mmCIF file of C-alpha atoms and ligand atoms in Angstrom:
data_model
loop_
_atom_site.group_PDB
_atom_site.id
_atom_site.type_symbol
_atom_site.label_atom_id
_atom_site.label_comp_id
_atom_site.label_asym_id
_atom_site.label_seq_id
_atom_site.Cartn_x
_atom_site.Cartn_y
_atom_site.Cartn_z
ATOM 1 C CA UNK A 4 22.436 11.216 18.382
ATOM 2 C CA UNK A 5 19.388 9.340 19.611
ATOM 3 C CA UNK A 6 18.534 6.217 17.683
ATOM 4 C CA UNK A 7 16.399 3.201 18.429
ATOM 5 C CA UNK A 8 15.173 -0.058 16.940
ATOM 6 C CA UNK A 9 12.371 1.768 15.116
ATOM 7 C CA UNK A 10 14.969 3.779 13.122
ATOM 8 C CA UNK A 11 16.495 0.591 11.735
ATOM 9 C CA UNK A 12 13.096 -0.961 11.065
ATOM 10 C CA UNK A 13 11.899 2.018 8.999
ATOM 11 C CA UNK A 14 15.209 3.339 7.687
ATOM 12 C CA UNK A 15 14.756 6.736 9.343
ATOM 13 C CA UNK A 16 17.400 8.893 11.013
ATOM 14 C CA UNK A 17 15.427 10.043 14.076
ATOM 15 C CA UNK A 18 12.626 8.192 15.914
ATOM 16 C CA UNK A 19 10.180 11.050 15.356
ATOM 17 C CA UNK A 20 6.838 10.575 13.571
ATOM 18 C CA UNK A 21 4.590 13.380 12.375
ATOM 19 C CA UNK A 22 0.986 12.629 13.308
ATOM 20 C CA UNK A 23 -1.513 11.928 10.538
ATOM 21 C CA UNK A 24 -3.680 14.983 11.108
ATOM 22 C CA UNK A 25 -6.891 14.902 9.065
ATOM 23 C CA UNK A 26 -7.134 17.699 6.434
ATOM 24 C CA UNK A 27 -3.688 18.943 7.497
ATOM 25 C CA UNK A 28 -0.993 16.326 6.953
ATOM 26 C CA UNK A 29 -0.655 16.362 3.166
ATOM 27 C CA UNK A 30 2.071 15.101 0.842
ATOM 28 C CA UNK A 31 4.114 18.295 1.204
ATOM 29 C CA UNK A 32 4.260 18.230 5.001
ATOM 30 C CA UNK A 33 4.924 14.485 5.119
ATOM 31 C CA UNK A 34 7.765 14.782 2.602
ATOM 32 C CA UNK A 35 9.350 17.662 4.529
ATOM 33 C CA UNK A 36 9.314 15.609 7.732
ATOM 34 C CA UNK A 37 10.785 12.559 6.000
ATOM 35 C CA UNK A 38 13.477 14.727 4.395
ATOM 36 C CA UNK A 39 14.197 16.057 7.878
ATOM 37 C CA UNK A 40 15.011 12.570 9.103
ATOM 38 C CA UNK A 41 11.684 11.686 10.725
ATOM 39 C CA UNK A 42 8.700 9.768 9.396
ATOM 40 C CA UNK A 43 6.244 11.945 7.489
ATOM 41 C CA UNK A 44 2.699 10.645 7.461
ATOM 42 C CA UNK A 45 -0.073 11.614 5.032
ATOM 43 C CA UNK A 46 -3.498 11.738 6.664
ATOM 44 C CA UNK A 47 -6.308 10.064 4.756
ATOM 45 C CA UNK A 48 -8.878 11.479 7.187
ATOM 46 C CA UNK A 49 -12.320 11.345 5.596
ATOM 47 C CA UNK A 50 -10.958 11.989 2.098
ATOM 48 C CA UNK A 51 -11.618 9.753 -0.933
ATOM 49 C CA UNK A 52 -8.922 7.373 -2.178
ATOM 50 C CA UNK A 53 -7.964 9.547 -5.158
ATOM 51 C CA UNK A 54 -6.980 12.407 -2.849
ATOM 52 C CA UNK A 55 -4.709 10.088 -0.877
ATOM 53 C CA UNK A 56 -3.149 8.704 -4.059
ATOM 54 C CA UNK A 57 -2.440 12.242 -5.293
ATOM 55 C CA UNK A 58 -0.809 13.180 -1.989
ATOM 56 C CA UNK A 59 1.405 10.078 -2.089
ATOM 57 C CA UNK A 60 2.516 11.078 -5.611
ATOM 58 C CA UNK A 61 3.226 14.639 -4.436
ATOM 59 C CA UNK A 62 5.312 13.334 -1.520
ATOM 60 C CA UNK A 63 7.253 11.016 -3.847
ATOM 61 C CA UNK A 64 8.267 13.978 -6.033
ATOM 62 C CA UNK A 65 9.730 15.753 -2.966
ATOM 63 C CA UNK A 66 11.402 12.900 -1.089
ATOM 64 C CA UNK A 67 12.893 9.495 -1.769
ATOM 65 C CA UNK A 68 12.662 8.633 1.942
ATOM 66 C CA UNK A 69 10.076 6.377 3.545
ATOM 67 C CA UNK A 70 6.612 7.874 4.066
ATOM 68 C CA UNK A 71 3.528 6.706 5.894
ATOM 69 C CA UNK A 72 -0.222 6.997 5.410
ATOM 70 C CA UNK A 73 -2.605 7.276 8.354
ATOM 71 C CA UNK A 74 -5.965 5.606 7.811
ATOM 72 C CA UNK A 75 -8.792 7.023 9.875
ATOM 73 C CA UNK A 76 -10.936 3.946 10.365
ATOM 74 C CA UNK A 77 -14.212 5.847 10.779
ATOM 75 C CA UNK A 78 -13.862 7.128 7.216
ATOM 76 C CA UNK A 79 -16.338 5.850 4.610
ATOM 77 C CA UNK A 80 -13.308 5.488 2.306
ATOM 78 C CA UNK A 81 -11.165 3.404 4.677
ATOM 79 C CA UNK A 82 -11.474 0.256 2.496
ATOM 80 C CA UNK A 83 -10.363 2.169 -0.621
ATOM 81 C CA UNK A 84 -7.400 3.765 1.123
ATOM 82 C CA UNK A 85 -6.428 0.385 2.611
ATOM 83 C CA UNK A 86 -6.087 -0.949 -0.956
ATOM 84 C CA UNK A 87 -4.373 2.151 -2.363
ATOM 85 C CA UNK A 88 -1.520 2.035 0.167
ATOM 86 C CA UNK A 89 -0.708 -1.439 -1.173
ATOM 87 C CA UNK A 90 -0.924 -0.347 -4.822
ATOM 88 C CA UNK A 91 1.285 2.661 -4.122
ATOM 89 C CA UNK A 92 3.823 0.644 -2.110
ATOM 90 C CA UNK A 93 3.699 2.981 0.868
ATOM 91 C CA UNK A 94 6.350 1.975 3.427
ATOM 92 C CA UNK A 95 4.302 2.496 6.603
ATOM 93 C CA UNK A 96 0.615 2.499 7.514
ATOM 94 C CA UNK A 97 -0.648 3.913 10.780
ATOM 95 C CA UNK A 98 -4.298 3.673 11.782
ATOM 96 C CA UNK A 99 -6.490 5.686 14.118
ATOM 97 C CA UNK A 100 -9.914 5.843 15.715
ATOM 98 C CA UNK A 101 -10.664 2.133 15.587
ATOM 99 C CA UNK A 102 -9.669 -1.473 15.066
ATOM 100 C CA UNK A 103 -7.710 -2.247 11.848
ATOM 101 C CA UNK A 104 -7.705 -6.073 12.313
ATOM 102 C CA UNK A 105 -9.324 -6.913 8.980
ATOM 103 C CA UNK A 106 -6.607 -5.157 6.942
ATOM 104 C CA UNK A 107 -3.440 -6.200 8.731
ATOM 105 C CA UNK A 108 -2.715 -9.480 6.935
ATOM 106 C CA UNK A 109 -2.867 -7.907 3.461
ATOM 107 C CA UNK A 110 -0.677 -4.962 4.468
ATOM 108 C CA UNK A 111 1.972 -7.212 5.974
ATOM 109 C CA UNK A 112 1.893 -9.494 2.901
ATOM 110 C CA UNK A 113 2.574 -6.393 0.770
ATOM 111 C CA UNK A 114 5.660 -5.615 2.867
ATOM 112 C CA UNK A 115 4.100 -2.610 4.588
ATOM 113 C CA UNK A 116 5.072 -1.859 8.179
ATOM 114 C CA UNK A 117 1.838 -1.690 10.170
ATOM 115 C CA UNK A 118 1.769 0.662 13.154
ATOM 116 C CA UNK A 119 -1.711 1.052 14.699
ATOM 117 C CA UNK A 120 -2.568 3.739 17.218
ATOM 118 C CA UNK A 121 -3.771 2.039 20.378
ATOM 119 C CA UNK A 122 -5.477 3.731 23.292
ATOM 120 C CA UNK A 123 -5.823 0.660 25.541
ATOM 121 C CA UNK A 124 -3.888 -2.401 26.692
ATOM 122 C CA UNK A 125 -6.479 -4.777 25.188
ATOM 123 C CA UNK A 126 -6.022 -3.230 21.738
ATOM 124 C CA UNK A 127 -2.226 -3.347 22.120
ATOM 125 C CA UNK A 128 -2.363 -7.073 22.877
ATOM 126 C CA UNK A 129 -4.675 -7.757 19.942
ATOM 127 C CA UNK A 130 -2.485 -5.808 17.512
ATOM 128 C CA UNK A 131 0.609 -7.618 18.794
ATOM 129 C CA UNK A 132 -1.072 -10.985 18.229
ATOM 130 C CA UNK A 133 -2.057 -10.008 14.681
ATOM 131 C CA UNK A 134 1.552 -9.206 13.772
ATOM 132 C CA UNK A 135 1.718 -5.410 13.914
ATOM 133 C CA UNK A 136 5.232 -4.025 13.354
ATOM 134 C CA UNK A 137 5.101 -1.457 16.179
ATOM 135 C CA UNK A 138 2.461 0.442 18.153
ATOM 136 C CA UNK A 139 1.684 4.116 18.719
ATOM 137 C CA UNK A 140 0.439 4.703 22.268
ATOM 138 C CA UNK A 141 -1.505 7.941 22.077
ATOM 139 C CA UNK A 142 -2.677 9.627 25.253
ATOM 140 C CA UNK A 143 -5.653 11.955 25.586
ATOM 141 C CA UNK A 144 -3.454 15.071 25.668
ATOM 142 C CA UNK A 145 -3.323 14.810 21.885
ATOM 143 C CA UNK A 146 -5.454 16.737 19.456
ATOM 144 C CA UNK A 147 -8.275 15.179 17.488
ATOM 145 C CA UNK A 148 -9.883 11.889 18.405
ATOM 146 C CA UNK A 149 -8.799 11.003 21.933
ATOM 147 C CA UNK A 150 -8.853 7.953 24.187
ATOM 148 C CA UNK A 151 -9.455 7.899 27.955
ATOM 149 C CA UNK A 152 -5.907 7.547 29.307
ATOM 150 C CA UNK A 153 -3.086 10.061 29.494
ATOM 151 C CA UNK A 154 0.277 9.460 27.833
ATOM 152 C CA UNK A 155 1.979 9.123 31.244
ATOM 153 C CA UNK A 156 -0.382 6.308 32.203
ATOM 154 C CA UNK A 157 -0.825 4.641 28.814
ATOM 155 C CA UNK A 158 2.749 4.344 27.531
ATOM 156 C CA UNK A 159 4.287 2.212 30.316
ATOM 157 C CA UNK A 160 1.253 -0.070 30.358
ATOM 158 C CA UNK A 161 1.460 -0.589 26.598
ATOM 159 C CA UNK A 162 5.205 -1.218 26.882
ATOM 160 C CA UNK A 163 4.496 -3.891 29.504
ATOM 161 C CA UNK A 164 1.827 -5.500 27.303
ATOM 162 C CA UNK A 165 3.896 -5.923 24.128
ATOM 163 C CA UNK A 166 7.390 -6.745 22.940
ATOM 164 C CA UNK A 167 6.952 -4.467 19.912
ATOM 165 C CA UNK A 168 8.571 -1.026 19.717
ATOM 166 C CA UNK A 169 6.208 1.604 21.143
ATOM 167 C CA UNK A 170 5.946 5.177 19.889
ATOM 168 C CA UNK A 171 4.567 7.641 22.451
ATOM 169 C CA UNK A 172 2.122 10.326 21.320
ATOM 170 C CA UNK A 173 0.061 13.021 23.004
ATOM 171 C CA UNK A 174 1.480 16.009 24.863
ATOM 172 C CA UNK A 175 4.981 15.859 23.397
ATOM 173 C CA UNK A 176 6.452 18.971 21.780
ATOM 174 C CA UNK A 177 10.062 19.373 22.907
ATOM 175 C CA UNK A 178 13.198 17.598 24.079
ATOM 176 C CA UNK A 179 11.850 17.170 27.602
ATOM 177 C CA UNK A 180 8.759 15.359 26.352
ATOM 178 C CA UNK A 181 10.849 13.233 24.013
ATOM 179 C CA UNK A 182 13.252 12.280 26.834
ATOM 180 C CA UNK A 183 10.354 11.512 29.165
ATOM 181 C CA UNK A 184 8.753 9.246 26.543
ATOM 182 C CA UNK A 185 11.979 7.252 26.288
ATOM 183 C CA UNK A 186 12.054 6.986 30.096
ATOM 184 C CA UNK A 187 8.540 5.522 30.012
ATOM 185 C CA UNK A 188 9.805 2.774 27.723
ATOM 186 C CA UNK A 189 8.945 4.204 24.301
ATOM 187 C CA UNK A 190 11.337 3.882 21.354
ATOM 188 C CA UNK A 191 10.262 7.130 19.761
ATOM 189 C CA UNK A 192 7.614 9.828 19.636
ATOM 190 C CA UNK A 193 4.855 11.075 17.387
ATOM 191 C CA UNK A 194 4.007 14.777 17.377
ATOM 192 C CA UNK A 195 1.077 16.485 15.708
ATOM 193 C CA UNK A 196 0.491 19.907 17.225
ATOM 194 C CA UNK A 197 4.190 20.875 17.111
ATOM 195 C CA UNK A 198 4.152 20.326 13.338
ATOM 196 C CA UNK A 199 1.185 22.696 12.889
ATOM 197 C CA UNK A 200 3.754 25.495 13.035
ATOM 198 C CA UNK A 201 6.004 23.943 10.384
ATOM 199 C CA UNK A 202 6.665 26.226 7.406
ATOM 200 C CA UNK A 203 5.611 23.352 5.148
ATOM 201 C CA UNK A 204 2.271 22.987 6.951
ATOM 202 C CA UNK A 205 -0.251 24.813 4.779
ATOM 203 C CA UNK A 206 -3.118 25.377 7.209
ATOM 204 C CA UNK A 207 -4.941 28.720 7.127
ATOM 205 C CA UNK A 208 -2.842 31.535 8.685
ATOM 206 C CA UNK A 209 -5.553 32.068 11.323
ATOM 207 C CA UNK A 210 -5.139 28.439 12.463
ATOM 208 C CA UNK A 211 -1.380 28.837 12.787
ATOM 209 C CA UNK A 212 -1.763 32.102 14.658
ATOM 210 C CA UNK A 213 -4.242 30.521 17.100
ATOM 211 C CA UNK A 214 -1.750 27.738 17.861
ATOM 212 C CA UNK A 215 1.163 30.163 18.293
ATOM 213 C CA UNK A 216 -0.898 32.323 20.673
ATOM 214 C CA UNK A 217 -2.427 29.416 22.603
ATOM 215 C CA UNK A 218 -2.178 29.228 26.398
ATOM 216 C CA UNK A 219 -2.168 26.252 28.744
ATOM 217 C CA UNK A 220 -5.929 25.830 29.197
ATOM 218 C CA UNK A 221 -7.006 26.606 25.665
ATOM 219 C CA UNK A 222 -8.195 23.174 24.476
ATOM 220 C CA UNK A 223 -11.301 21.196 25.358
ATOM 221 C CA UNK A 224 -12.896 17.862 24.494
ATOM 222 C CA UNK A 225 -16.263 17.651 22.744
ATOM 223 C CA UNK A 226 -18.093 14.800 21.035
ATOM 224 C CA UNK A 227 -18.274 12.366 23.962
ATOM 225 C CA UNK A 228 -22.036 12.042 23.540
ATOM 226 C CA UNK A 229 -21.629 10.679 20.000
ATOM 227 C CA UNK A 230 -18.866 8.342 21.161
ATOM 228 C CA UNK A 231 -16.089 10.180 19.296
ATOM 229 C CA UNK A 232 -14.421 12.550 21.749
ATOM 230 C CA UNK A 233 -12.305 15.138 19.948
ATOM 231 C CA UNK A 234 -9.848 17.663 21.434
ATOM 232 C CA UNK A 235 -9.776 21.093 19.824
ATOM 233 C CA UNK A 236 -9.122 24.740 20.623
ATOM 234 C CA UNK A 237 -11.739 26.313 22.887
ATOM 235 C CA UNK A 238 -13.346 28.397 20.118
ATOM 236 C CA UNK A 239 -16.903 29.641 19.743
ATOM 237 C CA UNK A 240 -17.674 26.498 17.719
ATOM 238 C CA UNK A 241 -16.364 24.181 20.455
ATOM 239 C CA UNK A 242 -18.273 26.045 23.180
ATOM 240 C CA UNK A 243 -21.513 26.031 21.140
ATOM 241 C CA UNK A 244 -21.075 22.331 20.415
ATOM 242 C CA UNK A 245 -20.491 21.495 24.088
ATOM 243 C CA UNK A 246 -23.576 23.481 25.050
ATOM 244 C CA UNK A 247 -25.662 21.568 22.481
ATOM 245 C CA UNK A 248 -24.294 18.240 23.767
ATOM 246 C CA UNK A 249 -25.297 18.981 27.323
ATOM 247 C CA UNK A 250 -28.729 20.380 26.513
ATOM 248 C CA UNK A 251 -30.236 17.224 25.049
ATOM 249 C CA UNK A 252 -29.763 18.051 21.361
ATOM 250 C CA UNK A 253 -30.603 14.935 19.288
ATOM 251 C CA UNK A 254 -27.622 12.987 17.902
ATOM 252 C CA UNK A 255 -28.540 13.725 14.275
ATOM 253 C CA UNK A 256 -28.434 17.474 14.959
ATOM 254 C CA UNK A 257 -25.060 17.125 16.682
ATOM 255 C CA UNK A 258 -23.725 15.188 13.664
ATOM 256 C CA UNK A 259 -24.971 17.985 11.423
ATOM 257 C CA UNK A 260 -23.356 20.679 13.593
ATOM 258 C CA UNK A 261 -19.943 18.987 13.301
ATOM 259 C CA UNK A 262 -20.083 18.319 9.562
ATOM 260 C CA UNK A 263 -17.380 20.089 7.576
ATOM 261 C CA UNK A 264 -16.032 21.801 10.697
ATOM 262 C CA UNK A 265 -12.460 20.459 10.293
ATOM 263 C CA UNK A 266 -12.271 21.650 6.688
ATOM 264 C CA UNK A 267 -13.650 25.095 7.635
ATOM 265 C CA UNK A 268 -10.860 25.495 10.207
ATOM 266 C CA UNK A 269 -8.010 24.251 8.018
ATOM 267 C CA UNK A 270 -8.960 25.881 4.712
ATOM 268 C CA UNK A 271 -10.861 28.995 5.765
ATOM 269 C CA UNK A 272 -9.736 29.692 9.317
ATOM 270 C CA UNK A 273 -13.439 30.066 10.189
ATOM 271 C CA UNK A 274 -13.529 30.998 13.886
ATOM 272 C CA UNK A 275 -17.318 30.676 14.135
ATOM 273 C CA UNK A 276 -17.957 27.285 12.520
ATOM 274 C CA UNK A 277 -14.490 25.723 12.262
ATOM 275 C CA UNK A 278 -13.161 22.996 14.552
ATOM 276 C CA UNK A 279 -9.451 23.685 15.224
ATOM 277 C CA UNK A 280 -8.011 20.368 16.384
ATOM 278 C CA UNK A 281 -5.115 20.847 18.780
ATOM 279 C CA UNK A 282 -3.296 18.989 21.519
ATOM 280 C CA UNK A 283 -2.914 20.348 25.054
ATOM 281 C CA UNK A 284 0.697 21.161 24.238
ATOM 282 C CA UNK A 285 -0.227 24.039 21.873
ATOM 283 C CA UNK A 286 1.011 26.647 24.379
ATOM 284 C CA UNK A 287 4.533 25.268 23.955
ATOM 285 C CA UNK A 288 4.530 25.840 20.192
ATOM 286 C CA UNK A 289 6.281 29.198 19.908
ATOM 287 C CA UNK A 290 7.360 29.885 16.332
ATOM 288 C CA UNK A 291 7.017 28.942 12.709
ATOM 289 C CA UNK A 292 10.061 27.028 11.438
ATOM 290 C CA UNK A 293 10.974 24.343 8.899
ATOM 291 C CA UNK A 294 9.876 20.793 9.794
ATOM 292 C CA UNK A 295 13.493 19.604 9.705
ATOM 293 C CA UNK A 296 14.446 22.234 12.297
ATOM 294 C CA UNK A 297 11.583 21.133 14.575
ATOM 295 C CA UNK A 298 12.802 17.538 14.504
ATOM 296 C CA UNK A 299 16.402 18.536 15.187
ATOM 297 C CA UNK A 300 15.414 20.821 18.056
ATOM 298 C CA UNK A 301 13.355 18.114 19.757
ATOM 299 C CA UNK A 302 16.015 15.422 19.373
ATOM 300 C CA UNK A 303 18.926 17.678 20.328
ATOM 301 C CA UNK A 304 16.904 19.022 23.251
ATOM 302 C CA UNK A 305 16.538 15.518 24.652
ATOM 303 C CA UNK A 306 20.228 14.620 24.439
ATOM 304 C CA UNK A 307 21.611 16.676 27.372
ATOM 305 C CA UNK A 308 18.600 15.714 29.501
ATOM 306 C CA UNK A 309 19.231 12.030 28.936
ATOM 307 C CA UNK A 310 22.972 12.495 29.516
ATOM 308 C CA UNK A 311 22.268 14.199 32.852
ATOM 309 C CA UNK A 312 19.661 11.651 33.927
ATOM 310 C CA UNK A 313 22.189 9.480 35.747
ATOM 311 C CA UNK A 314 22.845 12.322 38.226
ATOM 312 C CA UNK A 315 19.728 11.283 40.120
ATOM 313 C CA UNK A 316 21.208 7.930 40.997
ATOM 314 C CA UNK A 317 23.550 8.179 43.970
HETATM 315 O O1 TUI B 402 -7.481 9.064 15.293
HETATM 316 C C1 TUI B 402 -6.858 9.850 15.946
HETATM 317 N N1 TUI B 402 -7.048 11.181 15.844
HETATM 318 C C2 TUI B 402 -7.962 11.785 15.013
HETATM 319 S S1 TUI B 402 -9.002 11.049 13.932
HETATM 320 C C3 TUI B 402 -9.658 12.493 13.490
HETATM 321 S S2 TUI B 402 -10.907 12.669 12.283
HETATM 322 C C4 TUI B 402 -12.367 12.426 13.096
HETATM 323 N N2 TUI B 402 -13.423 12.899 12.495
HETATM 324 C C5 TUI B 402 -14.620 12.755 13.030
HETATM 325 C C6 TUI B 402 -14.811 12.087 14.227
HETATM 326 C C7 TUI B 402 -13.738 11.608 14.863
HETATM 327 C C8 TUI B 402 -12.479 11.777 14.296
HETATM 328 C C9 TUI B 402 -9.073 13.495 14.166
HETATM 329 N N3 TUI B 402 -8.126 13.081 15.001
HETATM 330 N N4 TUI B 402 -5.903 9.437 16.815
HETATM 331 C C10 TUI B 402 -5.602 8.072 16.986
HETATM 332 C C11 TUI B 402 -6.437 7.449 18.019
HETATM 333 N N5 TUI B 402 -6.952 6.267 17.891
HETATM 334 N N6 TUI B 402 -6.770 7.958 19.201
HETATM 335 C C12 TUI B 402 -7.527 7.030 19.839
HETATM 336 C C13 TUI B 402 -7.630 5.962 18.994
HETATM 337 C C14 TUI B 402 -8.295 4.716 19.171
HETATM 338 C C15 TUI B 402 -9.496 4.617 19.835
HETATM 339 C C16 TUI B 402 -10.124 3.398 19.953
HETATM 340 C C17 TUI B 402 -7.716 3.560 18.616
HETATM 341 C C18 TUI B 402 -8.349 2.357 18.743
HETATM 342 C C19 TUI B 402 -9.537 2.295 19.400
HETATM 343 O O2 TUI B 402 -10.129 1.075 19.489
HETATM 344 C C20 TUI B 402 -11.504 1.047 19.445
HETATM 345 C C21 TUI B 402 -11.962 -0.360 19.426
HETATM 346 O O3 TUI B 402 -12.497 -0.766 18.374
HETATM 347 O O4 TUI B 402 -11.761 -1.034 20.439
#
């Protein structure tokens, strides 16, 4: 059994979060993860508030455990979602792709645990000062919007910069990654890509198949030119987009090229125009299985490794 301070804080059995993957992490997936003893997180992504409210209601019909909502701060609906999580009494809010400072006071006053994703030490210090409950340190191995630093480099520095519990994210998919994260000073992990293969994850079958067949070098980062680097599978879309970026295509045209690409991947499995977000760890995702089984496998995989760790000390 691996437990940490974050389990007590959130009332969860295992210190395992499911990442708030835009267009993917809906009420059904989040509820399955929470029922499996982790923390399921609904992704608001770019969706309107009503969608998020509906997903919270769906999750509540499936689980009585704590759930989270991830607010993507670049979304035009971020203000609406920030209010809805209070109205719906969501237990945990995580944020991504920006600075959530202006919302934190209201969330804390409503009794919500606030856990921002940070990709730098400066942001970790600011969030600590503003009263965040914990931090997610997400390295650039992750899928979707990525920061500059790797998990290996980011996590210990964030741990040194805060006294809050730190959750490591990016490049973690099994017991070895989980154990390593704890060794770096984290109190738990967040996984996104590993949950793409969950039975309760309702992405298009083509998306799932691409993840299950992925190899080590099959992701790439695009979007740096627009200031929003995003890691995805190396598909025709990603290669075309990268080509456009490096051939002086105007920003407006690049914006247009990327519009709707996440939805096309998730809902239609469109290999030409879809953007299939994925972390570097995709090659280690081997089979479809229930979310609860994924959590158990990762936690139980870490136990013998941690037990054996003392062998190195003579
Ligand atoms: O946010 C994510 N992953 C995401 S968001 C997303 S949807 C999207 N759509 C269009 C363009 C871009 C994204 C898909 N995947 N992960 C959390 C994360 N947050 N990673 C990095 C950061 C981050 C970056 C900068 C957090 C804070 C930050 O601070 C910026 C500042 O204001 O100083």
